[in-house]
Amino acid sequence: MDEIKKELGQHYLVEFLGCDAQVLQYVKDIESAMLIAAEKSRATIVKSHFSQFEPQGVSGFIFIQESHFSIHTWPEYNYAAFDVLTCGEMSPEKAIESLKESLRAREARVRVFTRGF
Amino acid sequence: MDEIKKELGQHYLVEFLGCDAQVLQYVKDIESAMLIAAEKSRATIVKSHFSQFEPQGVSGFIFIQESHFSIHTWPEYNYAAFDVLTCGEMSPEKAIESLKESLRAREARVRVFTRGF
């Protein structure tokens, strides 16, 4: 694609590897981890929603004033896919650090992409 | 980051340029456009939520069985940031085509990234 000239935000795609499978299984743990991460990043939470998947795994989303956070977990692979789209004053790095700790991840692989036109 | 060896999904980041600013302004239009796009892509909708921003613009999210759709609109720039994370049988391209039409976008710039570990 063409170069982005008007930058409106940064999109972080994060792979959490080697997580604790127990933590990835249930909504209550993931919701709590995500809300703590959002707070630590100084995002302003507008609304959140989390869904339990069967037989295991969670999908979650937080609308923030600065855009969004989402997570999808695969306990069977000790893996979680996380993304943050940020268009304001906040620290995605703090959210990633906080989640890495909460999910007991061995590693966080981070890619950052500019959004805009 | 290291090469992704276990592929769990594809993450589409889409910039819609030259959209009709009127369409980008209100929840009702964006919610309708997003639900039609999800249907056309054959995603299975689990839950959706849309928020109106002041003075203008909309954020929206659809949980699908196959992961998620999100959108954030900037009517002042005739621009919308859209993403689809898909981990199942569905067609993100159909969703992009449908949204491009609904938002009356001049152009859709698409980047695709593999998610996994």
CSV table of C-alpha atoms in Angstrom, one decimal, chain A residues 1-4 6 8-9 11-15 17 46-47 49-51 53-54 59-61 63-72 74 77 79-83 85 87 107 109-111 113-117, chain B residues 1-4 6 8-9 11-15 17 46-47 49-51 53-54 59-61 63-72 74 77 79-83 85 87 107 109-111 113-117:
chain,number,residue,atom,x,y,z
A,1,MET,CA,0.0,0.0,0.0
A,2,ASP,CA,1.0,3.6,-0.3
A,3,GLU,CA,2.8,5.4,2.4
A,4,ILE,CA,0.6,6.7,5.2
A,6,LYS,CA,-2.0,11.4,7.7
A,8,LEU,CA,-4.4,8.9,13.0
A,9,GLY,CA,-3.3,6.1,15.2
A,11,HIS,CA,-2.2,-0.4,15.8
A,12,TYR,CA,-0.4,-2.9,18.0
A,13,LEU,CA,-0.7,-6.6,17.2
A,14,VAL,CA,0.6,-8.7,20.0
A,15,GLU,CA,1.2,-12.5,20.2
A,17,LEU,CA,3.3,-17.1,23.9
A,46,VAL,CA,-16.0,3.4,27.6
A,47,LYS,CA,-17.5,-0.1,27.5
A,49,HIS,CA,-17.6,-7.1,26.7
A,50,PHE,CA,-16.2,-10.6,27.1
A,51,SER,CA,-17.6,-13.9,25.8
A,53,PHE,CA,-16.2,-19.9,24.2
A,54,GLU,CA,-16.8,-23.7,24.5
A,59,SER,CA,-12.9,-13.3,23.4
A,60,GLY,CA,-12.9,-9.8,24.9
A,61,PHE,CA,-13.2,-6.3,23.8
A,63,PHE,CA,-13.8,0.3,23.8
A,64,ILE,CA,-11.6,3.1,25.1
A,65,GLN,CA,-11.9,6.8,24.4
A,66,GLU,CA,-8.6,6.3,22.4
A,67,SER,CA,-10.0,3.4,20.3
A,68,HIS,CA,-9.9,-0.2,21.4
A,69,PHE,CA,-8.3,-3.3,23.0
A,70,SER,CA,-9.2,-6.9,22.0
A,71,ILE,CA,-8.1,-10.3,23.0
A,72,HIS,CA,-8.8,-13.9,21.9
A,74,TRP,CA,-6.3,-20.4,22.9
A,77,TYR,CA,-1.9,-23.5,22.7
A,79,TYR,CA,-1.5,-18.5,23.3
A,80,ALA,CA,-3.4,-15.2,23.2
A,81,ALA,CA,-3.9,-12.8,20.3
A,82,PHE,CA,-4.1,-9.2,21.6
A,83,ASP,CA,-4.5,-5.9,19.8
A,85,LEU,CA,-5.6,0.5,18.4
A,87,CYS,CA,-5.4,7.3,18.6
A,107,GLU,CA,7.0,-13.9,25.6
A,109,ARG,CA,5.8,-10.5,20.2
A,110,VAL,CA,4.8,-7.0,19.2
A,111,ARG,CA,4.2,-5.5,15.8
A,113,PHE,CA,1.4,-0.4,12.3
A,114,THR,CA,0.4,3.2,11.5
A,115,ARG,CA,-3.3,3.8,10.8
A,116,GLY,CA,-4.4,6.7,8.6
A,117,PHE,CA,-4.3,7.6,5.0
B,1,MET,CA,9.7,-10.8,15.2
B,2,ASP,CA,10.3,-14.5,14.4
B,3,GLU,CA,8.5,-16.3,11.7
B,4,ILE,CA,5.0,-17.5,12.5
B,6,LYS,CA,1.5,-22.1,13.9
B,8,LEU,CA,-4.2,-19.4,13.9
B,9,GLY,CA,-5.7,-16.6,12.0
B,11,HIS,CA,-5.7,-10.1,10.7
B,12,TYR,CA,-6.9,-7.6,8.1
B,13,LEU,CA,-6.2,-3.9,8.7
B,14,VAL,CA,-8.2,-1.8,6.3
B,15,GLU,CA,-8.1,2.0,5.6
B,17,LEU,CA,-10.5,6.6,2.1
B,46,VAL,CA,-22.1,-13.5,18.5
B,47,LYS,CA,-22.6,-10.0,19.8
B,49,HIS,CA,-21.7,-3.0,20.2
B,50,PHE,CA,-21.5,0.5,18.7
B,51,SER,CA,-20.8,3.8,20.4
B,53,PHE,CA,-18.6,9.8,19.7
B,54,GLU,CA,-19.1,13.6,20.2
B,59,SER,CA,-16.7,3.1,17.2
B,60,GLY,CA,-18.1,-0.3,16.6
B,61,PHE,CA,-17.3,-3.9,17.3
B,63,PHE,CA,-17.8,-10.5,18.0
B,64,ILE,CA,-18.0,-13.3,15.5
B,65,GLN,CA,-17.6,-17.0,16.1
B,66,GLU,CA,-14.5,-16.7,13.9
B,67,SER,CA,-13.0,-13.7,16.0
B,68,HIS,CA,-13.9,-10.0,15.4
B,69,PHE,CA,-14.7,-7.0,13.3
B,70,SER,CA,-14.0,-3.4,14.5
B,71,ILE,CA,-14.5,0.0,13.0
B,72,HIS,CA,-13.6,3.6,14.0
B,74,TRP,CA,-13.4,10.0,11.3
B,77,TYR,CA,-11.3,13.1,7.2
B,79,TYR,CA,-11.9,8.1,6.7
B,80,ALA,CA,-12.6,4.8,8.6
B,81,ALA,CA,-10.2,2.4,10.2
B,82,PHE,CA,-11.6,-1.2,9.9
B,83,ASP,CA,-10.1,-4.5,11.1
B,85,LEU,CA,-9.4,-10.9,12.7
B,87,CYS,CA,-9.7,-17.7,12.6
B,107,GLU,CA,-10.5,3.3,-1.9
B,109,ARG,CA,-6.2,-0.1,1.4
B,110,VAL,CA,-5.8,-3.6,2.8
B,111,ARG,CA,-2.9,-5.1,4.8
B,113,PHE,CA,-1.0,-10.2,8.8
B,114,THR,CA,-0.8,-13.8,10.1
B,115,ARG,CA,-1.6,-14.3,13.7
B,116,GLY,CA,-0.2,-17.2,15.7
B,117,PHE,CA,3.2,-18.3,17.1
